[in-house]
Coordinates of C-alpha atoms in Angstrom, one line a residue:
M1 CA 39.7 90.5 11.8
L2 CA 41.8 88.5 14.2
I3 CA 44.9 87.0 12.8
L4 CA 46.6 84.2 14.7
S5 CA 50.2 83.7 14.0
V6 CA 51.8 80.4 14.9
G7 CA 55.5 80.3 15.4
C8 CA 57.6 77.2 14.7
V9 CA 60.3 76.4 17.4
T10 CA 63.1 74.1 16.4
R11 CA 65.4 72.4 18.9
E12 CA 68.6 70.8 18.0
V13 CA 69.4 67.7 20.0
V14 CA 73.1 66.7 20.1
V15 CA 73.7 63.1 20.9
E16 CA 77.2 62.3 22.2
R17 CA 78.6 59.2 20.8
P18 CA 80.5 57.0 23.2
A19 CA 84.3 57.0 22.8
P20 CA 85.4 54.0 20.7
V21 CA 86.9 51.1 22.6
Y22 CA 90.5 50.6 21.7
R23 CA 91.3 47.1 20.7
P24 CA 95.1 46.6 20.5
A25 CA 96.3 44.8 17.4
P26 CA 97.3 41.2 18.0
P27 CA 101.1 41.4 18.7
P28 CA 103.3 39.1 16.7
A29 CA 104.8 35.9 18.2
V30 CA 107.7 36.6 20.6
V31 CA 111.0 34.9 21.0
S32 CA 111.7 35.0 24.8
V33 CA 115.2 34.2 26.1
Y34 CA 117.5 34.9 29.0
V35 CA 120.4 37.1 28.0
D36 CA 123.8 36.9 29.7
P37 CA 124.7 40.6 30.2
P38 CA 128.3 41.6 29.5
I39 CA 130.6 43.1 32.1
G40 CA 131.5 46.6 31.0
Q41 CA 129.8 48.8 28.5
P42 CA 129.5 47.0 25.1
E43 CA 129.9 48.6 21.7
P44 CA 126.7 50.0 20.1
I45 CA 125.0 48.4 17.1
G46 CA 122.6 49.8 14.5
C47 CA 119.2 48.0 14.2
P48 CA 117.1 48.6 11.1
W49 CA 113.7 48.8 12.8
A50 CA 112.1 49.9 16.0
P51 CA 111.6 47.6 19.0
P52 CA 108.0 46.4 19.6
P53 CA 105.8 47.7 22.4
M54 CA 106.7 46.6 25.9
L55 CA 105.4 43.4 27.5
V56 CA 104.2 42.8 31.0
E57 CA 106.5 40.9 33.3
P58 CA 106.0 41.7 37.0
P59 CA 109.0 40.5 39.2
P60 CA 108.5 38.0 41.9
P61 CA 109.9 38.8 45.4
P62 CA 113.7 38.9 45.4
P63 CA 115.1 35.6 46.5
F64 CA 117.9 37.0 48.6
E65 CA 119.3 40.3 49.9
G66 CA 121.2 42.2 47.3
A67 CA 119.5 40.6 44.3
V68 CA 119.2 42.8 41.2
W69 CA 116.4 42.6 38.7
I70 CA 117.8 42.5 35.2
G71 CA 116.2 41.9 31.8
G72 CA 112.6 42.7 31.0
Y73 CA 113.4 44.6 27.8
W74 CA 113.8 44.1 24.0
A75 CA 117.3 43.1 23.0
W76 CA 118.7 42.5 19.5
Q77 CA 119.6 38.9 18.4
G78 CA 119.2 39.2 14.6
T79 CA 115.7 40.5 15.4
W80 CA 114.1 41.9 18.5
V81 CA 113.8 39.3 21.2
W82 CA 112.4 39.6 24.7
A83 CA 115.2 39.4 27.3
S84 CA 113.2 37.9 30.1
G85 CA 113.7 39.5 33.6
R86 CA 115.2 37.6 36.5
W87 CA 116.8 38.2 39.9
V88 CA 120.6 37.7 40.0
G89 CA 123.5 38.8 42.1
P90 CA 126.2 41.2 40.8
P91 CA 129.2 39.4 39.2
Q92 CA 131.4 41.1 41.7
P93 CA 130.8 43.2 44.9
G94 CA 130.0 46.8 44.1
Y95 CA 129.0 46.2 40.5
G96 CA 125.8 47.9 39.4
W97 CA 123.3 47.3 36.6
H98 CA 123.0 49.7 33.6
P99 CA 119.7 49.4 31.7
P100 CA 119.7 49.1 27.8
Y101 CA 120.1 52.2 25.6
Y102 CA 117.9 53.0 22.6
E103 CA 118.5 56.0 20.3
N104 CA 116.7 57.1 17.1
R105 CA 119.6 58.3 14.9
G106 CA 118.5 59.1 11.4
G107 CA 115.8 56.3 11.3
T108 CA 118.2 53.7 12.7
V109 CA 118.0 52.4 16.2
V110 CA 121.3 52.7 18.1
F111 CA 121.2 49.9 20.7
V112 CA 123.5 49.2 23.7
S113 CA 122.6 46.1 25.7
G114 CA 122.2 46.2 29.4
F115 CA 125.4 45.5 31.2
W116 CA 127.2 45.3 34.6
G117 CA 129.5 48.2 35.5
A118 CA 132.0 48.5 38.3
A119 CA 131.5 51.0 41.1
G120 CA 131.8 54.5 39.8
V121 CA 131.4 53.6 36.2
V122 CA 129.2 56.0 34.3
F123 CA 127.4 55.2 31.0
H124 CA 128.7 57.1 28.0
P125 CA 126.2 57.4 25.1
P126 CA 127.6 56.8 21.6
A127 CA 129.1 60.1 20.4
P128 CA 127.5 61.8 17.4
G129 CA 129.3 61.1 14.1
I130 CA 131.0 57.9 15.0
S131 CA 130.7 54.9 12.8
I132 CA 128.2 52.3 14.1
T133 CA 128.1 48.8 12.7
L134 CA 124.7 47.7 11.3
A135 CA 123.6 44.6 13.0
A136 CA 123.1 41.4 11.1
V137 CA 119.5 40.3 10.5
A138 CA 118.5 36.7 11.2
P139 CA 117.2 34.7 8.2
G140 CA 113.4 34.8 8.1
A141 CA 113.1 37.7 10.5
V142 CA 109.9 39.8 10.0
R143 CA 111.0 43.4 9.6
G144 CA 109.1 46.1 11.4
P145 CA 108.6 49.8 10.8
R146 CA 111.4 52.3 11.4
P147 CA 111.2 54.4 14.6
M148 CA 108.3 56.9 14.6
G149 CA 109.2 59.9 16.7
P150 CA 111.8 62.5 17.3
E151 CA 115.5 61.7 17.2
G152 CA 117.3 61.0 20.4
V153 CA 117.2 58.6 23.3
F154 CA 113.9 56.7 23.8
V155 CA 112.2 53.7 25.3
P156 CA 109.7 51.4 23.6
P157 CA 106.0 52.4 23.9
P158 CA 103.6 50.9 26.5
P159 CA 102.0 47.5 26.1
G160 CA 99.3 47.5 23.3
S161 CA 100.7 50.5 21.5
R162 CA 101.0 51.0 17.8
V163 CA 104.2 49.3 16.5
G164 CA 107.0 51.6 15.6
I165 CA 106.2 54.5 18.0
I166 CA 109.0 55.5 20.3
V167 CA 108.8 57.4 23.6
P168 CA 111.6 60.0 24.2
A169 CA 113.3 59.5 27.6
P170 CA 116.4 60.6 29.5
I171 CA 119.5 58.5 29.4
G172 CA 119.4 55.6 31.9
T173 CA 115.6 55.2 31.9
P174 CA 114.5 51.6 32.4
P175 CA 112.1 50.6 29.7
A176 CA 109.7 49.2 32.3
V177 CA 108.6 52.7 33.3
V178 CA 105.9 52.6 30.6
T179 CA 104.4 49.3 31.9
G180 CA 101.4 51.0 33.6
A181 CA 100.9 53.7 31.0
P182 CA 98.0 53.7 28.5
P183 CA 98.8 52.5 24.9
V184 CA 99.6 55.2 22.4
V185 CA 98.6 55.3 18.7
N186 CA 100.3 58.6 17.8
V187 CA 103.6 60.3 18.6
G188 CA 103.5 62.5 21.7
M189 CA 104.3 60.5 24.9
R190 CA 107.5 61.2 26.6
I191 CA 109.4 60.5 29.9
R192 CA 111.0 63.3 31.9
E193 CA 113.0 63.4 35.1
N194 CA 111.3 64.2 38.3
I195 CA 114.2 65.6 40.3
N196 CA 115.2 69.0 41.5
S197 CA 118.4 69.0 43.6
N198 CA 118.8 72.3 45.4
N199 CA 122.1 73.2 47.1
T200 CA 121.6 76.4 49.2
V201 CA 124.5 78.3 50.7
N202 CA 124.0 81.2 53.0
S203 CA 127.0 83.6 53.1
N204 CA 127.0 87.3 54.1
N205 CA 123.3 87.5 53.8
T206 CA 123.5 86.3 50.2
T207 CA 121.6 83.1 49.2
I208 CA 123.1 81.1 46.3
V209 CA 120.9 78.3 44.9
N210 CA 122.5 75.8 42.6
N211 CA 119.9 73.8 40.6
H212 CA 121.0 70.8 38.7
V213 CA 119.5 67.7 37.2
T214 CA 121.4 64.4 37.1
N215 CA 120.6 61.4 34.9
V216 CA 118.1 58.8 35.9
T217 CA 120.7 56.8 37.9
N218 CA 120.1 59.2 40.7
V219 CA 116.4 59.7 40.2
T220 CA 113.8 57.8 42.2
N221 CA 110.8 58.7 40.1
V222 CA 110.1 59.8 36.5
I223 CA 107.0 61.4 34.9
V224 CA 105.2 59.8 32.1
E225 CA 103.1 62.3 30.1
A226 CA 101.2 62.3 26.8
P227 CA 98.6 64.6 25.2
A228 CA 95.1 63.3 24.4
S229 CA 96.0 63.1 20.7
A230 CA 98.6 60.4 21.4
T231 CA 96.8 58.0 23.6
A232 CA 94.4 55.3 22.4
N233 CA 91.7 56.3 24.9
G234 CA 91.9 60.0 23.9
K235 CA 92.8 61.1 27.4
A236 CA 95.8 63.1 28.4
V237 CA 98.1 61.4 31.0
S238 CA 100.7 62.7 33.4
T239 CA 101.7 60.3 36.1
T240 CA 104.7 59.7 38.3
V241 CA 106.2 56.2 38.3
P242 CA 109.2 54.6 40.0
A243 CA 112.5 54.8 38.1
Q244 CA 113.7 51.5 39.5
A245 CA 113.1 48.7 37.0
H246 CA 111.7 46.1 39.4
L247 CA 109.2 48.6 40.9
A248 CA 108.1 50.0 37.5
A249 CA 107.6 46.5 36.1
A250 CA 105.3 45.7 38.9
M251 CA 102.9 48.6 38.0
H252 CA 99.4 47.5 37.0
P253 CA 99.1 47.7 33.2
V254 CA 96.3 49.2 31.1
V255 CA 96.7 46.6 28.4
S256 CA 97.7 43.0 29.4
A257 CA 100.4 41.6 27.2
P258 CA 102.2 39.0 29.4
A259 CA 105.7 38.1 28.4
P260 CA 106.1 34.4 27.6
R261 CA 108.4 32.4 29.8
P262 CA 111.7 31.4 28.0
A263 CA 111.6 27.8 26.8
S264 CA 115.2 27.3 28.0
S265 CA 116.8 28.4 31.3
K266 CA 120.2 28.7 29.6
A267 CA 121.1 32.3 28.9
I268 CA 122.5 33.3 25.5
P269 CA 125.4 35.8 25.1
A270 CA 124.5 39.4 24.3
F271 CA 124.8 40.4 20.7
H272 CA 127.9 42.4 19.8
P273 CA 129.1 44.0 16.5
G274 CA 130.3 41.5 14.0
S275 CA 128.7 38.5 15.7
E276 CA 126.3 36.2 13.9
P277 CA 122.8 35.6 15.1
V278 CA 122.6 32.6 17.4
A279 CA 120.0 29.8 17.1
L280 CA 116.8 31.0 18.7
P281 CA 113.9 29.0 20.2
P282 CA 110.6 29.1 18.3
P283 CA 108.5 32.2 18.9
Q284 CA 105.6 32.0 21.3
P285 CA 102.2 33.7 20.9
V286 CA 101.3 36.8 23.0
R287 CA 97.7 38.0 23.6
A288 CA 97.1 41.7 24.3
T289 CA 93.8 42.4 26.1
P290 CA 92.5 45.2 28.3
A291 CA 93.7 44.5 31.9
E292 CA 91.2 44.1 34.7
R293 CA 91.6 46.0 37.9
G294 CA 92.5 44.1 41.1
I295 CA 94.2 41.1 39.5
H296 CA 97.6 41.5 37.8
P297 CA 97.3 39.9 34.4
A298 CA 100.7 38.2 34.6
Q299 CA 100.2 37.1 38.2
P300 CA 96.6 35.7 38.5
S301 CA 95.1 35.5 41.9
E302 CA 95.5 32.2 43.7
R303 CA 91.8 32.4 44.6
L304 CA 91.0 31.6 40.9
N305 CA 92.8 28.2 41.2
H306 CA 92.4 27.3 44.9
P307 CA 89.4 27.2 47.1
T308 CA 89.2 29.7 49.9
P309 CA 90.8 28.2 53.0
P310 CA 88.7 28.2 56.2
A311 CA 89.3 31.0 58.6
P312 CA 92.0 30.1 61.3
S313 CA 90.8 29.5 64.8
A314 CA 91.9 31.6 67.7
R315 CA 94.2 28.9 68.9
E316 CA 95.9 28.8 65.4
E317 CA 96.4 32.5 65.4
G318 CA 97.9 32.5 68.9
R319 CA 95.3 34.8 70.4
P320 CA 93.2 33.9 73.5
E321 CA 90.0 32.2 72.8
E322 CA 86.8 34.0 73.7
F323 CA 84.4 32.2 76.0
H324 CA 80.7 33.1 76.3
S325 CA 78.4 32.1 79.2
P326 CA 75.5 30.0 78.0
R327 CA 72.3 32.0 77.5
P328 CA 69.4 31.0 79.9
R329 CA 66.7 29.2 78.2
T330 CA 63.6 31.2 77.9
Q331 CA 60.1 29.9 77.5
E332 CA 58.1 31.0 74.6
P333 CA 55.2 33.2 75.5
K334 CA 51.8 31.5 75.4
P335 CA 49.2 33.0 73.2
L336 CA 46.4 35.0 74.8
P337 CA 43.1 33.2 74.9
R338 CA 40.5 34.4 72.5
E339 CA 37.6 36.5 73.6
E340 CA 35.1 33.7 73.2
D341 CA 37.3 31.3 75.2
R342 CA 37.5 33.5 78.2
P343 CA 35.3 32.6 81.2
Q344 CA 32.4 35.0 81.5
K345 CA 31.5 36.6 84.9
P346 CA 28.0 35.9 86.1
E347 CA 25.7 38.8 85.8
A348 CA 24.5 40.3 89.1
K349 CA 20.9 39.4 89.8
P350 CA 18.7 42.4 90.7
K351 CA 17.4 42.4 94.2
K352 CA 13.7 41.8 94.6
K353 CA 11.7 44.7 95.9
N354 CA 9.8 44.4 99.2
P355 CA 6.2 45.2 98.5
H356 CA 5.8 46.5 102.1
E357 CA 8.8 48.9 101.8
T358 CA 7.9 52.5 102.4
W359 CA 9.6 55.5 100.8
R360 CA 11.6 56.2 104.0
D361 CA 13.0 52.6 103.9
Q362 CA 13.9 53.1 100.2
D363 CA 15.7 56.4 100.9
K364 CA 17.6 54.8 103.8
R365 CA 18.7 51.9 101.6
S366 CA 19.9 54.1 98.8
K367 CA 22.0 56.1 101.2
E368 CA 23.6 52.9 102.6
E369 CA 24.4 51.8 99.0
R370 CA 26.1 55.1 98.3
D371 CA 28.2 54.9 101.4

């Protein structure tokens, strides 16, 4: 008996699902103003909720030599308002710009507005344990969540991020460094210094190396990094960005959230402890969408609004014109005549044989024809 056994082979097919496309939540309407920064470090204030994610505001070219880009960050005015960026000159020669300061201290945001400092002035963070005045809240202000993240110095998250998340950063970090970073939906992104100052002294065959790290005022670049669990696209990030505010703000964003232009060109004074909120202009809508490569979302290409100009001639460009000798005119080849149209050669008529020709005469004639 022949027994046939049939085996059953199972195969598991794993279908990978595409990663979900992150759609940033519509940001709330934004009050955009110009803030007149104080001269000298102002007193800190305590803000009850975290600043929103950053907006996109790329600087135009500086209008004059020595201009400083200030603004482009969230400032407190009874609620978080966007202090629009602008190019200005220092109030006095030698004065430098100090970016704003944010610190998560027990769930309260300790905020110090950006300010002008004289040459040699160093920023002093608010000492632990001091009494900090809680800032007044404007009537009708929509409260946000408390800061989500570790205690300490931070900057607001990248454009399109989850509201309330904070990004730990060294003192003196311009908030604009996260402009080109991917949005985050969980805690985990951080900014760290990218500096390693080495002073090497050779003495008696002994090498002494002094390694020290200064604050961001002496740093040209910082590193933005985050694990995959923190970013909206589920990919880890570690990238180096400029530490200068105007260069960082010009980075191409991942999410386009253009900052609205202030309705008034008149700057309002910076908020200070004990002051009452000033009258603010109405908020303006902001739309957050994934940014497209090649065109900065806040600076659309002129080609979209203007036709492409004609290419300049050689005379306009100041280069010698090229001359080409005229090509000789060539006649088009005539088609070959068809076979039936060609003249036919007359066929050779056979010579008539002489009936009286003998075989000797034929042999002689054949020889003559061969020769």
